[in-house]
Coordinates of C-alpha atoms and ligand atoms in Angstrom, one line a residue:
M1 CA 0.0 0.0 0.0
H2 CA 1.0 3.7 0.0
A3 CA 1.0 6.0 3.0
I4 CA 2.1 9.5 4.0
T5 CA 5.4 9.0 5.8
I6 CA 7.6 11.3 7.8
P7 CA 11.2 10.3 6.9
E8 CA 12.6 13.4 8.8
P9 CA 10.5 15.8 11.0
G10 CA 9.9 19.3 9.6
G11 CA 7.5 21.6 7.8
P12 CA 4.6 20.4 5.6
D13 CA 6.9 19.1 2.9
A14 CA 8.3 16.6 5.4
L15 CA 5.1 14.6 4.5
V16 CA 6.1 12.1 1.8
W17 CA 3.8 9.7 -0.1
A18 CA 5.6 6.4 -0.2
E19 CA 5.1 2.7 -0.8
V20 CA 5.1 0.8 2.6
P21 CA 4.2 -2.7 3.8
D22 CA 0.5 -3.5 4.3
P23 CA -0.5 -3.7 8.0
V24 CA -1.6 -7.2 9.3
P25 CA -4.5 -7.2 11.7
A26 CA -3.4 -8.8 15.1
E27 CA -5.7 -10.6 17.5
G28 CA -8.8 -8.4 18.1
E29 CA -8.0 -6.0 15.2
V30 CA -9.8 -5.2 12.0
L31 CA -8.1 -4.2 8.8
V32 CA -9.8 -1.2 7.2
E33 CA -9.3 0.0 3.6
V34 CA -9.3 3.7 4.2
A35 CA -11.6 6.0 2.2
A36 CA -10.8 9.2 4.0
T37 CA -8.9 10.5 7.0
A38 CA -8.8 14.0 8.7
V39 CA -6.1 16.4 9.7
N40 CA -5.9 17.0 13.5
R41 CA -3.7 19.6 15.2
A42 CA -1.8 16.7 16.7
D43 CA -0.7 15.6 13.2
L44 CA 1.1 18.9 12.8
L45 CA 3.1 18.2 16.0
Q46 CA 3.9 14.7 15.0
R47 CA 5.2 15.9 11.6
Q48 CA 7.4 18.4 13.5
G49 CA 8.8 15.6 15.7
F50 CA 7.1 16.8 18.9
Y51 CA 4.4 14.1 19.3
D52 CA 5.6 10.5 18.8
P53 CA 3.0 7.8 18.3
P54 CA 2.4 5.7 21.4
P55 CA 4.2 2.3 21.6
G56 CA 2.9 -0.2 19.1
A57 CA 0.9 2.4 17.0
S58 CA 1.4 3.0 13.3
P59 CA 4.3 5.4 12.5
Y60 CA 2.1 7.2 9.9
P61 CA 0.0 10.2 10.9
G62 CA -3.8 10.1 11.1
L63 CA -5.9 9.7 14.2
E64 CA -9.2 8.8 12.5
C65 CA -10.5 7.3 9.3
S66 CA -13.5 6.1 7.4
G67 CA -13.5 3.1 5.0
R68 CA -14.6 -0.5 4.5
V69 CA -13.6 -3.5 6.5
A70 CA -11.1 -5.5 4.4
A71 CA -10.2 -8.4 6.8
L72 CA -10.8 -9.5 10.3
G73 CA -7.9 -10.5 12.7
P74 CA -8.3 -13.5 14.9
G75 CA -11.0 -13.3 17.6
V76 CA -13.0 -10.5 16.1
S77 CA -16.8 -10.8 15.9
G78 CA -19.6 -8.4 15.2
W79 CA -18.0 -7.0 12.0
S80 CA -18.0 -8.3 8.4
V81 CA -15.8 -7.7 5.4
G82 CA -17.3 -4.8 3.4
D83 CA -18.9 -3.1 6.4
E84 CA -18.7 0.7 6.1
V85 CA -17.0 2.0 9.2
C86 CA -15.2 4.9 10.8
A87 CA -12.6 4.5 13.5
L88 CA -10.6 6.2 16.2
L89 CA -6.9 5.5 15.6
A90 CA -3.7 5.9 17.5
G91 CA -2.1 6.6 14.1
G92 CA -2.0 5.4 10.6
G93 CA -5.0 7.0 9.0
Y94 CA -3.0 8.7 6.2
A95 CA -2.6 5.3 4.5
G96 CA -4.3 2.9 2.1
K97 CA -5.0 0.5 4.9
V98 CA -4.9 0.5 8.7
A99 CA -5.3 -2.1 11.4
V100 CA -7.7 -1.0 14.2
P101 CA -8.6 -2.5 17.5
A102 CA -12.2 -3.7 17.0
G103 CA -13.4 -1.7 20.0
Q104 CA -12.4 1.6 18.2
L105 CA -14.7 0.9 15.2
L106 CA -18.1 2.6 14.7
P107 CA -20.6 2.0 11.9
V108 CA -21.0 5.0 9.5
P109 CA -24.1 6.8 10.9
K110 CA -27.2 6.7 8.7
G111 CA -27.4 10.0 6.7
V112 CA -23.6 10.6 6.7
G113 CA -21.5 9.9 3.6
L114 CA -18.5 7.5 3.8
V115 CA -15.9 10.2 3.3
E116 CA -17.7 12.7 5.6
A117 CA -17.7 10.1 8.4
A118 CA -13.9 10.5 8.7
A119 CA -14.7 13.9 10.3
L120 CA -16.3 12.3 13.3
P121 CA -14.4 9.9 15.5
E122 CA -11.6 12.0 17.0
V123 CA -13.7 15.1 17.8
V124 CA -16.8 13.2 18.9
C125 CA -14.7 10.9 21.2
T126 CA -12.7 13.8 22.6
V127 CA -15.7 16.0 23.3
W128 CA -17.9 13.2 24.7
S129 CA -15.2 11.9 27.0
N130 CA -14.1 15.2 28.3
V131 CA -17.3 17.3 28.4
F132 CA -19.8 14.6 29.3
M133 CA -18.0 11.6 30.8
I134 CA -15.4 13.6 32.8
A135 CA -16.9 17.1 33.4
H136 CA -20.6 15.9 33.4
L137 CA -22.1 18.8 31.6
R138 CA -25.8 18.9 32.4
P139 CA -28.9 20.4 30.6
G140 CA -29.3 24.1 31.6
E141 CA -25.5 24.4 32.4
T142 CA -23.1 26.7 30.5
L143 CA -20.2 25.4 28.5
L144 CA -17.4 27.7 27.4
V145 CA -15.5 26.3 24.4
H146 CA -12.2 27.9 23.4
G147 CA -11.5 27.8 19.7
G148 CA -15.2 27.4 18.8
S149 CA -14.6 27.1 15.1
S150 CA -11.9 24.3 15.4
G151 CA -12.7 20.7 14.6
I152 CA -13.2 20.1 18.3
G153 CA -15.1 23.4 18.9
T154 CA -17.7 22.8 16.1
M155 CA -18.5 19.4 17.6
A156 CA -18.6 20.7 21.2
I157 CA -21.1 23.4 20.3
Q158 CA -23.4 21.0 18.6
L159 CA -23.3 18.3 21.3
A160 CA -23.8 20.8 24.2
K161 CA -26.8 22.4 22.5
A162 CA -28.2 19.0 21.7
V163 CA -28.3 18.1 25.4
G164 CA -29.8 21.5 26.3
A165 CA -26.8 23.4 27.6
K166 CA -25.9 27.0 26.9
V167 CA -22.7 27.6 24.9
A168 CA -20.2 30.4 24.8
V169 CA -17.3 30.3 22.4
T170 CA -14.1 32.1 21.8
A171 CA -12.6 32.6 18.3
G172 CA -10.2 35.0 16.6
S173 CA -12.5 36.6 14.0
E174 CA -16.1 37.8 13.5
D175 CA -16.5 35.4 10.5
K176 CA -15.6 32.4 12.7
L177 CA -17.9 33.6 15.5
A178 CA -20.8 33.9 13.0
K179 CA -20.2 30.2 11.9
C180 CA -20.2 29.2 15.6
R181 CA -23.6 31.0 16.1
E182 CA -25.0 29.2 13.1
L183 CA -24.0 25.9 14.8
G184 CA -26.0 27.0 17.9
A185 CA -23.5 29.0 20.1
D186 CA -25.4 31.5 22.3
L187 CA -22.5 33.8 22.9
G188 CA -19.4 34.5 20.7
I189 CA -16.4 36.2 22.1
N190 CA -13.6 37.6 20.0
Y191 CA -10.5 36.7 22.0
R192 CA -8.4 39.3 20.2
E193 CA -10.7 42.1 21.3
Q194 CA -12.7 41.0 24.3
D195 CA -12.0 39.6 27.8
F196 CA -13.7 36.2 27.8
T197 CA -13.7 36.0 31.6
A198 CA -15.8 39.2 31.9
E199 CA -18.1 38.3 29.0
V200 CA -18.9 34.8 30.3
R201 CA -19.5 36.1 33.9
K202 CA -21.7 39.0 32.6
A203 CA -23.8 36.7 30.3
F204 CA -24.1 33.5 32.5
G205 CA -22.6 34.3 35.9
G206 CA -19.7 32.0 34.9
A207 CA -19.1 28.7 33.0
D208 CA -20.1 25.4 34.6
V209 CA -17.7 23.6 32.2
I210 CA -14.8 25.0 30.2
L211 CA -13.3 23.0 27.3
D212 CA -9.8 24.4 27.1
I213 CA -7.2 24.1 24.3
M214 CA -4.8 26.9 25.5
G215 CA -3.4 25.5 28.7
A216 CA -1.0 27.7 30.7
K217 CA -1.9 31.0 28.9
Y218 CA -5.6 30.8 29.9
L219 CA -5.2 28.9 33.2
G220 CA -5.8 31.9 35.5
R221 CA -8.5 33.5 33.4
N222 CA -10.3 30.1 33.0
V223 CA -10.4 29.7 36.8
E224 CA -11.8 33.2 37.1
A225 CA -14.4 32.4 34.4
L226 CA -15.6 29.2 36.2
A227 CA -18.9 29.2 38.1
V228 CA -19.2 27.7 41.6
N229 CA -18.7 23.9 41.2
G230 CA -17.2 24.6 37.8
R231 CA -15.1 22.0 35.9
L232 CA -12.2 23.0 33.7
A233 CA -11.3 20.2 31.1
V234 CA -7.9 20.9 29.5
I235 CA -7.3 19.0 26.2
G236 CA -4.8 21.3 24.4
L237 CA -1.6 23.1 25.4
Q238 CA -1.4 25.6 22.5
G239 CA -0.6 28.4 25.1
G240 CA 2.1 26.5 27.1
V241 CA 2.3 23.7 29.7
K242 CA 3.3 25.5 32.9
G243 CA 1.1 28.0 34.6
E244 CA 0.4 29.3 38.1
L245 CA -2.8 28.1 39.8
D246 CA -4.6 30.0 42.5
L247 CA -5.8 27.2 44.7
G248 CA -7.6 29.7 46.9
R249 CA -9.9 30.6 44.0
M250 CA -10.3 26.8 43.2
L251 CA -11.2 26.1 46.8
A252 CA -13.7 29.0 47.1
K253 CA -15.5 27.8 44.0
R254 CA -15.2 24.1 44.8
A255 CA -13.8 23.8 41.3
A256 CA -12.0 20.9 39.5
I257 CA -9.4 20.7 36.7
T258 CA -8.7 17.7 34.6
A259 CA -6.3 17.2 31.7
T260 CA -6.4 14.3 29.3
S261 CA -5.1 13.1 26.0
L262 CA -7.2 10.6 24.1
R263 CA -4.4 9.1 22.0
G264 CA -2.4 7.5 24.8
R265 CA -5.4 6.1 26.8
P266 CA -5.4 2.3 27.3
L267 CA -7.4 0.3 24.7
E268 CA -10.2 -0.6 27.2
E269 CA -10.8 3.1 28.0
K270 CA -10.9 4.0 24.3
A271 CA -13.3 1.1 23.7
A272 CA -15.5 2.4 26.6
I273 CA -15.5 5.9 25.1
V274 CA -16.4 4.6 21.6
A275 CA -19.2 2.5 23.0
A276 CA -20.6 5.5 24.9
V277 CA -20.4 7.6 21.7
R278 CA -22.3 4.9 19.8
E279 CA -25.0 4.8 22.4
H280 CA -25.3 8.6 23.1
V281 CA -24.0 10.5 20.1
W282 CA -24.8 8.3 17.1
P283 CA -28.6 8.8 17.6
L284 CA -28.0 12.6 17.6
V285 CA -26.0 12.3 14.3
E286 CA -28.6 10.1 12.7
S287 CA -31.4 12.4 13.7
G288 CA -29.5 15.4 12.1
A289 CA -29.2 17.3 15.5
V290 CA -25.4 16.9 15.2
R291 CA -23.5 16.8 11.9
P292 CA -19.9 16.6 10.7
V293 CA -18.6 20.1 9.9
V294 CA -16.2 19.7 6.9
D295 CA -14.3 22.8 5.7
R296 CA -12.8 21.1 2.6
T297 CA -11.7 17.7 1.2
L298 CA -8.3 17.2 -0.5
P299 CA -6.6 14.1 -2.0
V300 CA -4.2 12.5 0.5
R301 CA -1.2 13.3 -1.7
E302 CA -2.0 17.0 -1.0
A303 CA -1.5 16.4 2.8
P304 CA 1.3 19.1 2.8
E305 CA -1.2 21.7 1.6
A306 CA -3.8 20.5 4.1
H307 CA -1.3 20.9 6.9
R308 CA -0.5 24.5 5.7
L309 CA -4.2 25.3 5.8
V310 CA -4.7 24.0 9.3
E311 CA -1.5 25.7 10.5
A312 CA -2.8 29.0 9.1
S313 CA -6.1 28.4 10.9
T314 CA -8.2 29.6 8.0
H315 CA -10.6 26.6 8.3
V316 CA -13.8 26.0 10.2
G317 CA -14.4 22.4 11.3
K318 CA -12.4 19.6 9.7
V319 CA -10.1 19.3 6.7
L320 CA -10.4 15.8 5.2
L321 CA -8.0 13.8 3.0
T322 CA -9.3 11.1 0.6
L323 CA -7.4 8.0 -0.3
Ligands
LIG401 N1 -6.4 16.0 24.5 C1 -7.0 15.4 23.5 O1 -7.3 14.2 23.5 C2 -7.3 16.1 22.2 C3 -7.9 15.5 21.1 C4 -8.1 16.3 20.0 C5 -7.7 17.6 19.9 N2 -7.1 18.1 21.0 C6 -6.7 19.6 21.0 O2 -7.8 20.4 20.7 C7 -7.4 21.5 20.0 C8 -8.2 21.7 18.8 O3 -7.9 20.6 17.9 P1 -8.3 20.7 16.4 O4 -7.7 19.5 15.7 O5 -9.8 20.8 16.3 O6 -7.6 22.0 15.9 P2 -7.8 23.2 14.9 O7 -9.1 22.9 14.1 O8 -6.6 23.4 14.2 O9 -8.1 24.4 15.9 C9 -7.2 25.1 16.6 C10 -8.0 26.3 17.2 O10 -7.2 27.0 18.1 C11 -7.8 28.3 18.2 N3 -7.0 29.3 18.9 C12 -5.8 29.7 18.7 N4 -5.4 30.7 19.5 C13 -6.5 30.8 20.4 C14 -6.7 31.7 21.5 N5 -5.7 32.5 22.0 N6 -7.9 31.6 22.1 C15 -8.8 30.7 21.7 N7 -8.7 29.9 20.7 C16 -7.5 30.0 20.0 C17 -8.0 28.6 16.8 O11 -9.0 29.7 16.7 P3 -8.8 30.9 15.6 O12 -8.5 30.3 14.3 O13 -10.1 31.6 15.8 O14 -7.7 31.7 16.1 C18 -8.5 27.3 16.2 O15 -9.9 27.2 16.2 C19 -5.9 21.4 19.7 O16 -5.2 22.1 20.7 C20 -5.7 19.9 19.9 O17 -4.4 19.6 20.2 C21 -6.9 17.4 22.1

């Protein structure tokens, strides 16, 4: 098969289309013939040499894919050759074929195209596991989403609205804020011009849950923006890893902070997240309440161009790559 490889870390042109050996599905794995994959911010870091795949994972980038089941490894039941699926991956989506633990497969939801389905697994699993399984966002509560127009943000807005929560978002332009409002956001905050802490407190008295991608840079302001009993779920460190935490403010608000990365979680935890997504999120997708947001779709050989686009942050939602 062919795959996008990274012979040497570097800029977008470090991504090289090359012939590589086919993966062989191990015990409990399914071989998927990839139809499409998606660019995630983590792929940019992997390309630059800052985010190695976890032990045992494919060396090629790609944290999600859609496609057709091509073969079953030993001990797999419940899936058949030819099934249309999408999958959460620890790597290897930018390739003709990928071997996936069976617990990380999902059927393509009804009403969603095979290519479009590649936009779902990573963002749905990340948002569901953090905002709902860890931070327990409830109907009527307020969620603040940083980077509302990102792949993650566009899914977080829709899922929170679908369960009856209020949503505030930050973004860096009025165009992006308008797109977030179209997806259901109640409040859009331009982080280049406005103080998100003051805006969220003024509109909602504080955020019950914050989905944060900025890390250190926003730590203090996020704690100030939390309501009493608020939960801050950190999933990205775009603004640095080390910050100062005012435990007095946390204590007074009975607040909690969590930080997780989906890619490195054990297989059983990923399977539990995927099962929860199939139970709770797939019906919302099939009813049309939640949909994949695709900015554009390029052939996989144009992966360097796709990385440039995501790096420049001109997109809204997901950038897909077809095989
Ligand atoms: N922990 C996990 O398991 C996990 C899983 C998936 C993703 N993530 C993280 O989630 C984040 C989003 O991922 P993605 O793939 O959806 O990326 P993406 O589409 O490239 O989005 C990046 C976002 O960052 C926003 N941003 C940049 N500076 C900002 C600031 N100062 N304040 C608020 N927003 C700012 C950008 O908004 P503007 O364009 O408006 O500036 C853009 O929407 C990344 O940090 C990624 O690493 C974590």
